[in-house]
Tab-separated table of C-alpha atoms in Angstrom:
chain	number	residue	atom	x	y	z
A	24	UNK	CA	124.283	99.540	96.843
A	25	UNK	CA	124.751	95.786	97.074
A	26	UNK	CA	121.786	93.635	96.143
A	27	UNK	CA	120.160	91.301	98.682
A	28	UNK	CA	121.453	88.344	96.618
A	29	UNK	CA	125.016	89.676	96.771
A	30	UNK	CA	124.794	90.210	100.529
A	31	UNK	CA	123.375	86.714	100.998
A	32	UNK	CA	126.071	85.161	98.813
A	33	UNK	CA	128.768	87.027	100.740
A	34	UNK	CA	127.325	85.788	104.031
A	35	UNK	CA	127.246	82.185	102.817
A	36	UNK	CA	130.862	82.455	101.600
A	37	UNK	CA	131.984	83.955	104.909
A	38	UNK	CA	130.248	81.189	106.821
A	39	UNK	CA	131.839	78.553	104.630
A	40	UNK	CA	135.292	80.121	105.098
A	41	UNK	CA	134.724	80.305	108.851
A	42	UNK	CA	133.734	76.643	108.969
A	43	UNK	CA	136.776	75.682	106.928
A	44	UNK	CA	139.021	77.702	109.227
A	45	UNK	CA	137.494	76.056	112.305
A	46	UNK	CA	138.016	72.619	110.757
A	47	UNK	CA	141.632	73.516	110.002
A	48	UNK	CA	142.166	74.745	113.567
A	49	UNK	CA	140.568	71.668	115.106
A	50	UNK	CA	143.267	69.025	115.304
A	51	UNK	CA	142.309	65.900	117.266
A	52	UNK	CA	144.505	62.866	117.901
A	53	UNK	CA	144.158	59.270	119.048
A	54	UNK	CA	146.901	57.205	120.682
A	55	UNK	CA	146.289	53.455	120.405
A	56	UNK	CA	147.893	51.223	122.986
A	57	UNK	CA	149.650	47.860	122.756
A	58	UNK	CA	148.090	45.426	120.314
A	59	UNK	CA	147.639	47.978	117.543
A	60	UNK	CA	144.634	49.715	116.085
A	61	UNK	CA	143.577	46.627	114.116
A	62	UNK	CA	143.414	44.226	117.073
A	63	UNK	CA	139.759	43.395	116.199
A	64	UNK	CA	138.899	44.414	119.755
A	65	UNK	CA	139.545	47.380	122.092
A	66	UNK	CA	141.852	49.527	119.965
A	67	UNK	CA	139.900	48.821	116.803
A	68	UNK	CA	136.706	49.981	118.493
A	69	UNK	CA	138.434	53.318	119.143
A	70	UNK	CA	139.608	53.430	115.531
A	71	UNK	CA	136.038	52.854	114.350
A	72	UNK	CA	134.823	55.707	116.536
A	73	UNK	CA	137.459	58.088	115.191
A	74	UNK	CA	136.685	57.026	111.624
A	75	UNK	CA	132.962	57.605	112.211
A	76	UNK	CA	133.752	61.126	113.412
A	77	UNK	CA	135.941	61.746	110.338
A	78	UNK	CA	133.233	60.444	108.000
A	79	UNK	CA	130.621	62.725	109.551
A	80	UNK	CA	132.718	65.892	109.763
A	81	UNK	CA	135.397	65.506	107.105
A	82	UNK	CA	138.000	66.333	109.762
A	83	UNK	CA	141.190	64.295	109.792
A	84	UNK	CA	142.814	63.149	113.020
A	85	UNK	CA	146.396	62.275	113.860
A	86	UNK	CA	147.159	58.863	115.309
A	87	UNK	CA	149.942	56.886	116.926
A	88	UNK	CA	150.265	53.192	117.797
A	89	UNK	CA	152.239	52.488	120.962
A	90	UNK	CA	154.612	49.535	120.648
A	91	UNK	CA	156.580	50.008	123.877
A	92	UNK	CA	155.814	51.652	127.206
A	93	UNK	CA	158.206	54.594	126.800
A	94	UNK	CA	156.306	55.841	123.759
A	95	UNK	CA	153.142	56.717	125.700
A	96	UNK	CA	154.510	59.839	127.343
A	97	UNK	CA	156.475	60.811	124.229
A	98	UNK	CA	153.401	60.580	122.002
A	99	UNK	CA	151.207	62.567	124.376
A	100	UNK	CA	153.785	65.311	124.751
A	101	UNK	CA	154.609	65.491	121.041
A	102	UNK	CA	150.949	65.827	120.073
A	103	UNK	CA	150.331	68.451	122.770
A	104	UNK	CA	153.366	70.481	121.673
A	105	UNK	CA	152.042	70.510	118.129
A	106	UNK	CA	148.772	71.979	119.322
A	107	UNK	CA	146.608	68.907	118.813
A	108	UNK	CA	143.453	68.762	120.949
A	109	UNK	CA	141.615	66.774	122.130
A	110	UNK	CA	144.095	63.934	122.513
A	111	UNK	CA	142.446	60.579	123.175
A	112	UNK	CA	144.582	57.922	124.874
A	113	UNK	CA	143.428	54.323	124.822
A	114	UNK	CA	143.866	52.090	127.838
A	115	UNK	CA	144.569	52.170	131.571
A	116	UNK	CA	148.320	51.922	130.976
A	117	UNK	CA	148.381	55.466	129.548
A	118	UNK	CA	147.124	57.015	132.795
A	119	UNK	CA	150.534	57.728	134.417
A	120	UNK	CA	151.800	59.429	131.271
A	121	UNK	CA	148.628	61.488	130.903
A	122	UNK	CA	148.744	62.477	134.580
A	123	UNK	CA	152.129	64.049	133.885
A	124	UNK	CA	151.612	65.526	130.415
A	125	UNK	CA	148.114	66.946	131.015
A	126	UNK	CA	149.538	69.030	133.863
A	127	UNK	CA	152.162	70.459	131.505
A	128	UNK	CA	149.517	71.464	128.933
A	129	UNK	CA	146.535	72.772	130.933
A	130	UNK	CA	144.906	74.324	127.850
A	131	UNK	CA	144.897	71.042	125.912
A	132	UNK	CA	141.887	68.742	126.159
A	133	UNK	CA	142.656	65.115	126.960
A	134	UNK	CA	140.531	61.953	127.053
A	135	UNK	CA	141.491	58.645	128.616
A	136	UNK	CA	139.527	55.461	128.040
A	137	UNK	CA	139.514	52.754	130.737
A	138	UNK	CA	141.133	54.757	133.514
A	139	UNK	CA	140.767	57.909	135.592
A	140	UNK	CA	143.037	60.948	135.527
A	141	UNK	CA	141.654	63.553	137.906
A	142	UNK	CA	142.728	66.788	136.274
A	143	UNK	CA	140.612	69.748	135.132
A	144	UNK	CA	141.429	69.263	131.435
A	145	UNK	CA	140.827	65.492	131.276
A	146	UNK	CA	137.719	63.460	130.492
A	147	UNK	CA	137.971	59.967	131.993
A	148	UNK	CA	135.700	57.264	130.594
A	149	UNK	CA	135.268	53.831	132.171
A	150	UNK	CA	132.773	51.041	131.537
A	151	UNK	CA	130.805	48.595	133.639
A	152	UNK	CA	132.371	45.564	131.975
A	153	UNK	CA	131.070	43.332	134.754
A	154	UNK	CA	127.471	44.018	133.713
A	155	UNK	CA	127.944	43.041	130.088
A	156	UNK	CA	130.085	40.077	131.070
A	157	UNK	CA	127.326	38.804	133.360
A	158	UNK	CA	124.988	38.603	130.378
A	159	UNK	CA	127.411	36.701	128.153
A	160	UNK	CA	128.201	34.417	131.083
A	161	UNK	CA	124.517	33.565	131.233
A	162	UNK	CA	124.399	32.980	127.503
A	163	UNK	CA	127.495	30.774	127.622
A	164	UNK	CA	126.053	28.514	130.303
A	165	UNK	CA	122.662	28.362	128.599
A	166	UNK	CA	124.361	27.234	125.382
A	167	UNK	CA	126.881	24.870	127.007
A	168	UNK	CA	126.335	21.154	126.621
A	169	UNK	CA	128.892	20.239	129.297
A	170	UNK	CA	128.050	22.731	132.023
A	171	UNK	CA	131.656	23.940	131.813
A	172	UNK	CA	132.655	27.232	130.215
A	173	UNK	CA	135.976	29.033	130.000
A	174	UNK	CA	137.510	32.484	130.269
A	175	UNK	CA	140.872	33.650	128.892
A	176	UNK	CA	142.042	37.073	129.991
A	177	UNK	CA	144.939	39.110	128.671
A	178	UNK	CA	147.133	40.902	131.185
A	179	UNK	CA	146.382	39.931	134.790
A	180	UNK	CA	145.034	43.250	136.054
A	181	UNK	CA	141.897	44.335	137.959
A	182	UNK	CA	140.214	45.563	134.767
A	183	UNK	CA	140.294	42.093	133.200
A	184	UNK	CA	139.215	40.542	136.487
A	185	UNK	CA	136.093	42.702	136.181
A	186	UNK	CA	135.271	40.815	132.989
A	187	UNK	CA	136.109	37.444	134.533
A	188	UNK	CA	134.146	37.986	137.738
A	189	UNK	CA	131.054	39.297	135.956
A	190	UNK	CA	131.181	36.367	133.547
A	191	UNK	CA	131.438	33.874	136.403
A	192	UNK	CA	128.495	35.462	138.204
A	193	UNK	CA	126.267	35.227	135.142
A	194	UNK	CA	127.294	31.657	134.405
A	195	UNK	CA	126.856	30.388	137.955
A	196	UNK	CA	123.539	32.189	138.406
A	197	UNK	CA	122.350	30.187	135.391
A	198	UNK	CA	123.743	26.825	136.533
A	199	UNK	CA	124.820	26.615	140.181
A	200	UNK	CA	126.362	23.196	139.489
A	201	UNK	CA	128.341	24.479	136.510
A	202	UNK	CA	132.023	25.328	136.339
A	203	UNK	CA	133.993	28.271	134.984
A	204	UNK	CA	137.633	27.589	134.069
A	205	UNK	CA	139.658	30.806	133.956
A	206	UNK	CA	143.217	31.719	132.967
A	207	UNK	CA	145.124	34.945	132.432
A	208	UNK	CA	147.683	35.093	129.630
A	209	UNK	CA	150.448	36.972	131.454
A	210	UNK	CA	151.540	39.864	133.654
A	211	UNK	CA	153.149	42.134	131.064
A	212	UNK	CA	151.713	44.139	128.141
A	213	UNK	CA	152.772	41.385	125.722
A	214	UNK	CA	149.801	39.424	127.079
A	215	UNK	CA	147.565	41.501	124.797
A	216	UNK	CA	149.215	40.241	121.635
A	217	UNK	CA	150.092	36.564	122.123
A	218	UNK	CA	147.645	34.480	120.045
A	219	UNK	CA	149.859	31.395	120.367
A	220	UNK	CA	149.569	31.448	124.160
A	221	UNK	CA	145.851	32.227	123.838
A	222	UNK	CA	145.392	29.149	121.686
A	223	UNK	CA	147.310	26.981	124.143
A	224	UNK	CA	145.204	28.141	127.083
A	225	UNK	CA	142.013	27.569	125.102
A	226	UNK	CA	143.000	24.027	124.130
A	227	UNK	CA	143.778	23.254	127.769
A	228	UNK	CA	140.347	24.486	128.832
A	229	UNK	CA	138.632	22.513	126.080
A	230	UNK	CA	140.518	19.412	127.234
A	231	UNK	CA	139.098	19.962	130.722
A	232	UNK	CA	135.543	19.965	129.400
A	233	UNK	CA	134.788	23.591	128.549
A	234	UNK	CA	132.906	23.965	125.282
A	235	UNK	CA	132.608	27.773	125.148
A	236	UNK	CA	135.338	30.313	125.983
A	237	UNK	CA	135.019	34.058	126.517
A	238	UNK	CA	138.249	35.900	125.701
A	239	UNK	CA	139.000	39.386	127.028
A	240	UNK	CA	142.564	39.524	125.790
A	241	UNK	CA	142.989	41.885	122.841
A	242	UNK	CA	144.875	40.275	119.957
A	243	UNK	CA	145.531	37.192	122.087
A	244	UNK	CA	141.840	36.408	121.790
A	245	UNK	CA	142.317	35.642	118.096
A	246	UNK	CA	144.315	32.585	119.138
A	247	UNK	CA	141.465	31.517	121.394
A	248	UNK	CA	139.059	31.908	118.493
A	249	UNK	CA	141.246	29.821	116.181
A	250	UNK	CA	141.449	27.070	118.803
A	251	UNK	CA	137.655	27.083	119.117
A	252	UNK	CA	137.276	26.739	115.352
A	253	UNK	CA	139.875	23.938	115.232
A	254	UNK	CA	138.257	22.045	118.108
A	255	UNK	CA	134.668	22.537	116.948
A	256	UNK	CA	133.852	24.571	120.058
A	257	UNK	CA	132.415	28.042	120.653
A	258	UNK	CA	133.918	31.464	121.293
A	259	UNK	CA	132.636	34.703	122.822
A	260	UNK	CA	134.229	37.914	121.550
A	261	UNK	CA	134.931	41.143	123.385
A	262	UNK	CA	134.848	44.944	123.050
A	263	UNK	CA	134.070	45.047	119.309
A	264	UNK	CA	131.437	42.840	117.676
A	265	UNK	CA	133.550	39.827	116.656
A	266	UNK	CA	130.663	37.634	115.508
A	267	UNK	CA	131.733	37.965	111.877
A	268	UNK	CA	135.231	36.605	112.469
A	269	UNK	CA	133.939	33.007	112.425
A	270	UNK	CA	130.214	32.897	111.669
A	271	UNK	CA	128.551	29.994	113.429
A	272	UNK	CA	131.409	29.644	115.932
A	273	UNK	CA	131.056	32.933	117.821
A	274	UNK	CA	128.132	32.659	120.221
A	275	UNK	CA	128.091	36.410	120.835
A	276	UNK	CA	130.413	39.294	121.713
A	277	UNK	CA	130.439	41.406	124.858
A	278	UNK	CA	130.472	44.784	123.195
A	279	UNK	CA	131.941	47.776	124.943
A	280	UNK	CA	131.031	51.001	123.152
A	281	UNK	CA	134.509	52.437	123.054
A	282	UNK	CA	133.674	53.642	119.546
A	283	UNK	CA	130.839	55.791	120.870
A	284	UNK	CA	132.957	57.172	123.711
A	285	UNK	CA	135.703	58.236	121.284
A	286	UNK	CA	133.355	59.670	118.647
A	287	UNK	CA	131.389	61.598	121.294
A	288	UNK	CA	134.554	63.067	122.807
A	289	UNK	CA	135.784	64.303	119.430
A	290	UNK	CA	132.383	65.702	118.466
A	291	UNK	CA	131.889	67.405	121.835
A	292	UNK	CA	135.250	69.111	121.466
A	293	UNK	CA	134.504	70.181	117.898
A	294	UNK	CA	131.167	71.677	118.915
A	295	UNK	CA	132.546	73.437	121.979
A	296	UNK	CA	130.659	71.118	124.325
A	297	UNK	CA	133.622	69.228	125.728
A	298	UNK	CA	133.274	68.388	129.407
A	299	UNK	CA	135.871	66.951	131.718
A	300	UNK	CA	135.503	64.704	134.741
A	301	UNK	CA	134.408	61.112	135.106
A	302	UNK	CA	131.963	59.101	132.993
A	303	UNK	CA	130.998	55.472	133.576
A	304	UNK	CA	128.963	53.613	130.976
A	305	UNK	CA	127.022	50.428	131.690
A	306	UNK	CA	123.894	48.651	130.525
A	307	UNK	CA	121.647	51.586	131.429
A	308	UNK	CA	123.704	53.922	129.230
A	309	UNK	CA	124.072	51.343	126.407
A	310	UNK	CA	127.785	51.451	127.109
A	311	UNK	CA	128.054	47.650	127.260
A	312	UNK	CA	125.915	44.809	125.945
A	313	UNK	CA	125.973	41.722	123.777
A	314	UNK	CA	125.954	41.452	119.998
A	315	UNK	CA	123.236	39.793	117.937
A	316	UNK	CA	123.355	39.717	114.143
A	317	UNK	CA	123.020	37.371	111.175
A	318	UNK	CA	126.269	35.635	112.119
A	319	UNK	CA	125.009	34.251	115.427
A	320	UNK	CA	121.215	34.341	115.046
A	321	UNK	CA	120.995	30.557	114.669
A	322	UNK	CA	123.101	29.976	117.789
A	323	UNK	CA	120.951	31.892	120.259
A	324	UNK	CA	117.436	30.615	120.845
A	325	UNK	CA	114.488	32.837	121.690
A	326	UNK	CA	114.443	31.308	125.173
A	327	UNK	CA	118.090	32.234	125.694
A	328	UNK	CA	117.518	35.788	124.500
A	329	UNK	CA	114.461	36.145	126.747
A	330	UNK	CA	116.429	34.997	129.787
A	331	UNK	CA	119.331	37.331	129.055
A	332	UNK	CA	117.054	40.282	128.341
A	333	UNK	CA	115.191	39.690	131.601
A	334	UNK	CA	118.518	39.770	133.442
A	335	UNK	CA	119.507	42.923	131.583
A	336	UNK	CA	116.331	44.627	132.779
A	337	UNK	CA	116.910	43.435	136.339
A	338	UNK	CA	120.500	44.680	136.377
A	339	UNK	CA	119.421	48.119	135.163
A	340	UNK	CA	116.658	48.279	137.773
A	341	UNK	CA	118.955	47.087	140.543
A	342	UNK	CA	117.093	43.851	141.182
A	343	UNK	CA	120.235	41.945	140.152
A	344	UNK	CA	123.408	43.419	141.597
A	345	UNK	CA	126.542	42.392	139.735
A	346	UNK	CA	129.613	42.567	141.922
A	347	UNK	CA	132.298	44.890	140.571
A	348	UNK	CA	135.711	43.310	141.130
A	349	UNK	CA	137.400	46.695	140.956
A	350	UNK	CA	135.459	47.911	143.997
A	351	UNK	CA	137.220	45.597	146.452
A	352	UNK	CA	139.461	43.299	144.364
A	353	UNK	CA	137.441	40.189	145.134
A	354	UNK	CA	134.937	37.953	143.369
A	355	UNK	CA	132.183	36.344	145.479
A	356	UNK	CA	132.502	32.927	143.832
């Protein structure tokens, strides 16, 4: 007859083997879009989320960095054929490919960030960028010495106009006599990775009197940041916390918790809790916000923080209604 210790040891070993087998069977993947996973912004936030999941679970994930449009569908299909699931695709531009491939692989779990694919095996996650952008627009105008602030977007699409419109609303609510100078970098995906053009647009805005620029432009934003440093002006980062990129020159960053969305999707799938359908994350869900740390603490006064926090509370309660450009493709300014 086996002893109680032997039975217990056997049970522990079986559990360990089962866990190892489950980890081996669980094969997630992340497809980064144009700009690369180290863009210091949107894609890198997804990378950080996937890395956080790997650090917590010890489970590796496959990855692919899209460098041209044709690769999106190829990457999705190749991963699905190899049995990887869930497959997380970064960016609105991956929606058409996912719409097609997810139908072909109904038993595979898919996640798309920043767009909606209405299929039974897809989780679609979007953010209320306009809410977070309103807050940094307020902060920009409160910090501005000229009453003029700037915005540089990446590709000219409704998603980036959500950032721009929210930013304008926050800035103009703070100073009705102020001015927001806005430019988009381009109309093709290369607009996400053109720091030279970003720098040129920033210098033009500085020449027109802007002293703070918010960039929602992926890797292009790094050119805006460099121009701000060169000109002795201020920069506002996006998606990831970019305050550390130039301490003392980055007023704040409009953070979009892409990292949390990715990590949660992977963990939900691992634990058998994966749900499909639509999720939208705003201030109330801590899906967007603004970054404060040691790198920008001296740039943001207590009065500025109090004003922005009051607005945050009012947006969550509904007292302040921030217009969502994507709802009707217009900005009331």
